[in-house]
Amino acid sequence: MSNSPEFAVEVDHLTKDFKVLHRSHSSLKTAATHVVKSMLQRGSGASFELRRALDDVSFKLRPGEAMAVFGRNGSGKSTLLSVLSRVYLPTSGQAILRGRMISLLELGAGFNPELTGEENVYFNAAVLGLNSAQSEDAYDKIVAFSELPPNVLNLPVRMYSSGMQLRLGFSIAAHMNPDILLIDEGIAVGDAGFRQKCYERMLEFKAQGKTMVCVTHGVEFIEKLCERALWLDKGKLVDDGPTAEVGQRYKESFNK
Amino acid sequence: MSIETTVIGPELAERSMAENFRELWHYRGLIWTMVERDLRVRYKGSVLGILWSMIVPISQAFVFAIVFGVILGVGGGNLSSYIFCALIPWLFFQTSVLDASQSILAQLPLIKKVYFPREIPVIAAVSASLIHLMISLCVFVVFRWGFTTLKYGWPGPPSTAIVFLPIVLLSLFLLTLGLSFFVAAMNVFYEDVKFMVTIGMQFLMYATPIMYFAENLRYAGRIPSGWHWLAYHLYLGNPIAWIVGSFKQMFFLQAKVPVPGVNHPVLTAPFDWRYCLITLVTSSLVCCFGYSTFARVKWRFTERP
C-alpha cells in the first residue's frame, strides 16, 4: 500500500471503568428492599463502586505489526479488545484504527440455531460488514476452508457439533479480508488438524502484512506470530517490548 | 482509496443524530438481512409459513365479530370488515412494540462481540412487522372488494380520504418506531418493562376504536352531558386511537352505524385532516423522544449489571 498510514492502531491513555453494583439477592425480601433502595438512591452513586479494568494504556502499532497481549485473568486484556471493537466505550482516552478492522472474539456468536449453516454464513458475513456481492464471493471459500461437507450446510446449526460450529465460525472470520485483526485466545479451535490450519491462516495474515493484536495467557504459539508484546496487569501496562523478552518476564512473574 | 478510520473515544456517545443516520445508512444491508432472518426464523418449521400472518388478523376479526355481532348483538352487517380494517394498524403497532422490546436483549450476545449500530435490531423488528402490515392490507382489500362483493354485492369504493393513507402510514411508523426504541432500551435495564408493555397493550387495545367507533364516546351514557365533546377529542388526541379510527374512515364511505344507547343509527365521522396533522406531529415527537432516549443509553447496553 503506497498510502499506508504511519500507524495502524494508536491507543492513547485508554481508561475503562465498570460500575460494580452491590447486590446480593439472598432472598426475595432483600431483593425487594434493594429495588426500593436503588430507586431512592438512583444517581446518588451510593449503590455501586467503580472497578478500573483498563488504566491509562497507551501504545502504537505500525501497519503489518503483530502484537501479543499477555496478562492473567482479569488483567484487562479482553476489555482492551472489547474497547477496540466498540463493544464498550472507553471512560477516557482515545483509540484510532486506520483500516478495516474485524475482531475474532468469540466465534459463532451470531449463529442462530434454527437457521442452516448456509443462512448463518450469510448473516454473519453481513454483521461483519460484507455486502451481498462480497458475501457471495466469499461463500465458496468459506465452505471450502471449513471442510464441512456440502449437505451439512443445509442443516440447521443446532444439529452441528460444537467443533463444527467453531470451524464454520473461524472460516467466516478468516475470509473477511480486514486490515486490522483483533484475535482473542481460544481462536484456534477444533481437532489438532484444524487447529494447525487456523495457525497457518494467521501466519498467512501476517505474511500479507495485516496488523494484528492477539490476546492470550499462553506464550508458546504467539512467539511465532507476534514480534512484539504488551503485558497488562490489573489494567495497567507493565511491559512493552519484543515478545521473547516480555514473555520471559511474564513467565517469571508466576514463580515469584 | 482513502483509508477507513475509526476513532474510538467517550465522545462517541454524544454523536449527533445526523451522524447516527449516516452510519445506519451505511449498514442498511444488515437491516434487510436481519429482517429476512427474523422472518425465516419465525416461520421455520411451520407448514403454512407466512400464510399465518394473514390468518391471524382474519381469525381475530371473526372472533370479535362473533362476540360483538352475534352474542352482544351490536354493530351492523359490516362489523367484521370494520374490525378487520382497524386490526391492521393495531396489530402492527402491538407486535412491533412487543417484538422490539425483546430485540436488543435477544441480540445482546452478538452486540457483545461485534460492532454494529445498536439501532438495527429495533429497526429490523419494526420492519418485519411492516411487511406483515403490507400483506394484511392486501388481504383486507381482497376480503372487502372480492369476498364481500361475491357474498353481499359491491360494497362501494373507499373514501376519497384514502389519498391520506401514506401520511397516516408514516405517522403509524414513526409512532411505533419511537415507542419501540424507548421500550427496547428500557427493557435492557429493567426486564419488568416487557410485562408492563404487555399489560399496557391490553388497556390500549380497548382505548382504540377497534371493536367500536370513536363516535360512541359522543353518546356514552356514563359521561355527563356537556363533557362528550371534550371526551371525544381527548380520546382522539391519542395518536394510535386516531390512526386506528382513520383506517375505517379511509377504507369505508361514511355510513350510519348502530350505537348503543341511541335508538337511531348514527352517521360515522368523516376523515379529519386536522387530526391527521396533529397525529403526524405527536408521532414525530414520540419518535424523537424514543430515539433520543435510546441513543443516550445505547452504549451502556453491554455494561448492564
CSV table of C-alpha atoms in Angstrom, one decimal, chain B residues 114-232:
chain,number,residue,atom,x,y,z
B,114,VAL,CA,-19.2,-7.5,17.1
B,115,TYR,CA,-19.8,-3.8,16.5
B,116,PHE,CA,-22.9,-2.8,14.5
B,117,PRO,CA,-25.3,0.1,15.2
B,118,ARG,CA,-27.4,-0.9,18.2
B,119,GLU,CA,-30.5,0.6,16.5
B,120,ILE,CA,-30.5,-2.2,13.9
B,121,PRO,CA,-32.3,-4.9,15.9
B,122,VAL,CA,-35.1,-2.5,16.8
B,123,ILE,CA,-35.5,-1.2,13.2
B,124,ALA,CA,-35.4,-4.8,11.9
B,125,ALA,CA,-38.2,-5.8,14.3
B,126,VAL,CA,-40.4,-3.0,13.3
B,127,SER,CA,-39.6,-3.5,9.6
B,128,ALA,CA,-40.6,-7.2,9.8
B,129,SER,CA,-43.9,-6.2,11.2
B,130,LEU,CA,-44.2,-3.6,8.4
B,131,ILE,CA,-44.1,-6.4,5.9
B,132,HIS,CA,-46.9,-8.2,7.8
B,133,LEU,CA,-48.9,-4.9,7.7
B,134,MET,CA,-48.5,-4.7,3.9
B,135,ILE,CA,-49.6,-8.3,3.5
B,136,SER,CA,-52.7,-7.9,5.7
B,137,LEU,CA,-53.5,-4.7,3.9
B,138,CYS,CA,-53.6,-6.7,0.6
B,139,VAL,CA,-55.6,-9.5,2.3
B,140,PHE,CA,-58.1,-6.8,3.5
B,141,VAL,CA,-58.5,-5.4,0.1
B,142,VAL,CA,-59.3,-8.8,-1.4
B,143,PHE,CA,-61.6,-9.5,1.5
B,144,ARG,CA,-63.5,-6.3,1.2
B,145,TRP,CA,-63.8,-5.9,-2.6
B,146,GLY,CA,-63.6,-9.6,-3.5
B,147,PHE,CA,-65.1,-11.8,-0.9
B,148,THR,CA,-67.7,-9.3,0.3
B,149,THR,CA,-68.8,-8.5,-3.2
B,150,LEU,CA,-69.4,-12.1,-4.0
B,151,LYS,CA,-71.5,-12.6,-0.9
B,152,TYR,CA,-73.3,-9.3,-0.3
B,153,GLY,CA,-72.7,-7.3,-3.5
B,154,TRP,CA,-70.4,-4.4,-4.3
B,155,PRO,CA,-69.6,-2.5,-1.1
B,156,GLY,CA,-68.8,0.8,-2.8
B,157,PRO,CA,-65.4,2.4,-3.3
B,158,PRO,CA,-63.2,3.5,-0.4
B,159,SER,CA,-63.5,7.1,0.8
B,160,THR,CA,-61.6,9.8,-1.2
B,161,ALA,CA,-59.6,10.3,2.1
B,162,ILE,CA,-57.7,7.2,1.0
B,163,VAL,CA,-55.2,9.6,-0.5
B,164,PHE,CA,-54.0,10.4,3.0
B,165,LEU,CA,-53.0,6.7,3.5
B,166,PRO,CA,-49.3,7.3,3.0
B,167,ILE,CA,-49.3,10.1,5.6
B,168,VAL,CA,-51.2,8.0,8.1
B,169,LEU,CA,-48.9,5.1,7.5
B,170,LEU,CA,-45.9,7.4,8.0
B,171,SER,CA,-47.4,8.6,11.4
B,172,LEU,CA,-48.0,5.0,12.4
B,173,PHE,CA,-44.5,4.0,11.5
B,174,LEU,CA,-42.9,6.9,13.4
B,175,LEU,CA,-45.1,6.4,16.4
B,176,THR,CA,-44.3,2.7,16.5
B,177,LEU,CA,-40.6,3.1,15.9
B,178,GLY,CA,-40.3,5.8,18.7
B,179,LEU,CA,-42.1,3.7,21.2
B,180,SER,CA,-40.2,0.6,20.2
B,181,PHE,CA,-36.9,2.4,20.7
B,182,PHE,CA,-37.9,3.5,24.1
B,183,VAL,CA,-39.3,0.2,25.2
B,184,ALA,CA,-36.3,-1.8,23.8
B,185,ALA,CA,-33.8,0.4,25.6
B,186,MET,CA,-35.6,0.4,28.9
B,187,ASN,CA,-36.1,-3.4,28.8
B,188,VAL,CA,-32.4,-3.9,28.7
B,189,PHE,CA,-32.0,-2.4,32.2
B,190,TYR,CA,-35.4,-3.4,33.7
B,191,GLU,CA,-36.9,-6.6,32.4
B,192,ASP,CA,-40.1,-5.6,34.1
B,193,VAL,CA,-40.7,-3.4,31.2
B,194,LYS,CA,-41.9,-6.2,28.9
B,195,PHE,CA,-44.5,-7.2,31.4
B,196,MET,CA,-45.7,-3.6,31.8
B,197,VAL,CA,-45.9,-3.3,28.0
B,198,THR,CA,-48.0,-6.5,27.7
B,199,ILE,CA,-50.4,-5.1,30.3
B,200,GLY,CA,-50.3,-1.6,28.7
B,201,MET,CA,-51.2,-3.1,25.3
B,202,GLN,CA,-54.3,-4.8,26.7
B,203,PHE,CA,-55.6,-1.5,28.1
B,204,LEU,CA,-54.6,0.4,25.0
B,205,MET,CA,-56.4,-2.0,22.8
B,206,TYR,CA,-59.7,-1.1,24.4
B,207,ALA,CA,-58.8,2.6,24.2
B,208,THR,CA,-58.6,2.4,20.5
B,209,PRO,CA,-61.7,2.2,18.2
B,210,ILE,CA,-61.2,-1.4,17.0
B,211,MET,CA,-64.4,-3.0,18.2
B,212,TYR,CA,-66.5,0.2,18.4
B,213,PHE,CA,-66.5,3.6,16.7
B,214,ALA,CA,-64.9,6.7,18.3
B,215,GLU,CA,-68.2,8.3,17.8
B,216,ASN,CA,-69.7,6.1,20.5
B,217,LEU,CA,-68.0,8.4,23.0
B,218,ARG,CA,-70.3,11.2,22.0
B,219,TYR,CA,-73.3,9.1,23.2
B,220,ALA,CA,-71.8,7.2,26.1
B,221,GLY,CA,-74.4,7.3,28.9
B,222,ARG,CA,-71.8,7.3,31.7
B,223,ILE,CA,-70.1,10.6,30.5
B,224,PRO,CA,-72.0,13.5,31.9
B,225,SER,CA,-73.7,15.6,29.2
B,226,GLY,CA,-71.7,18.6,28.2
B,227,TRP,CA,-68.4,16.6,28.6
B,228,HIS,CA,-69.0,14.4,25.5
B,229,TRP,CA,-67.2,16.8,23.2
B,230,LEU,CA,-64.1,17.0,25.4
B,231,ALA,CA,-64.0,13.3,26.0
B,232,TYR,CA,-64.2,12.6,22.2
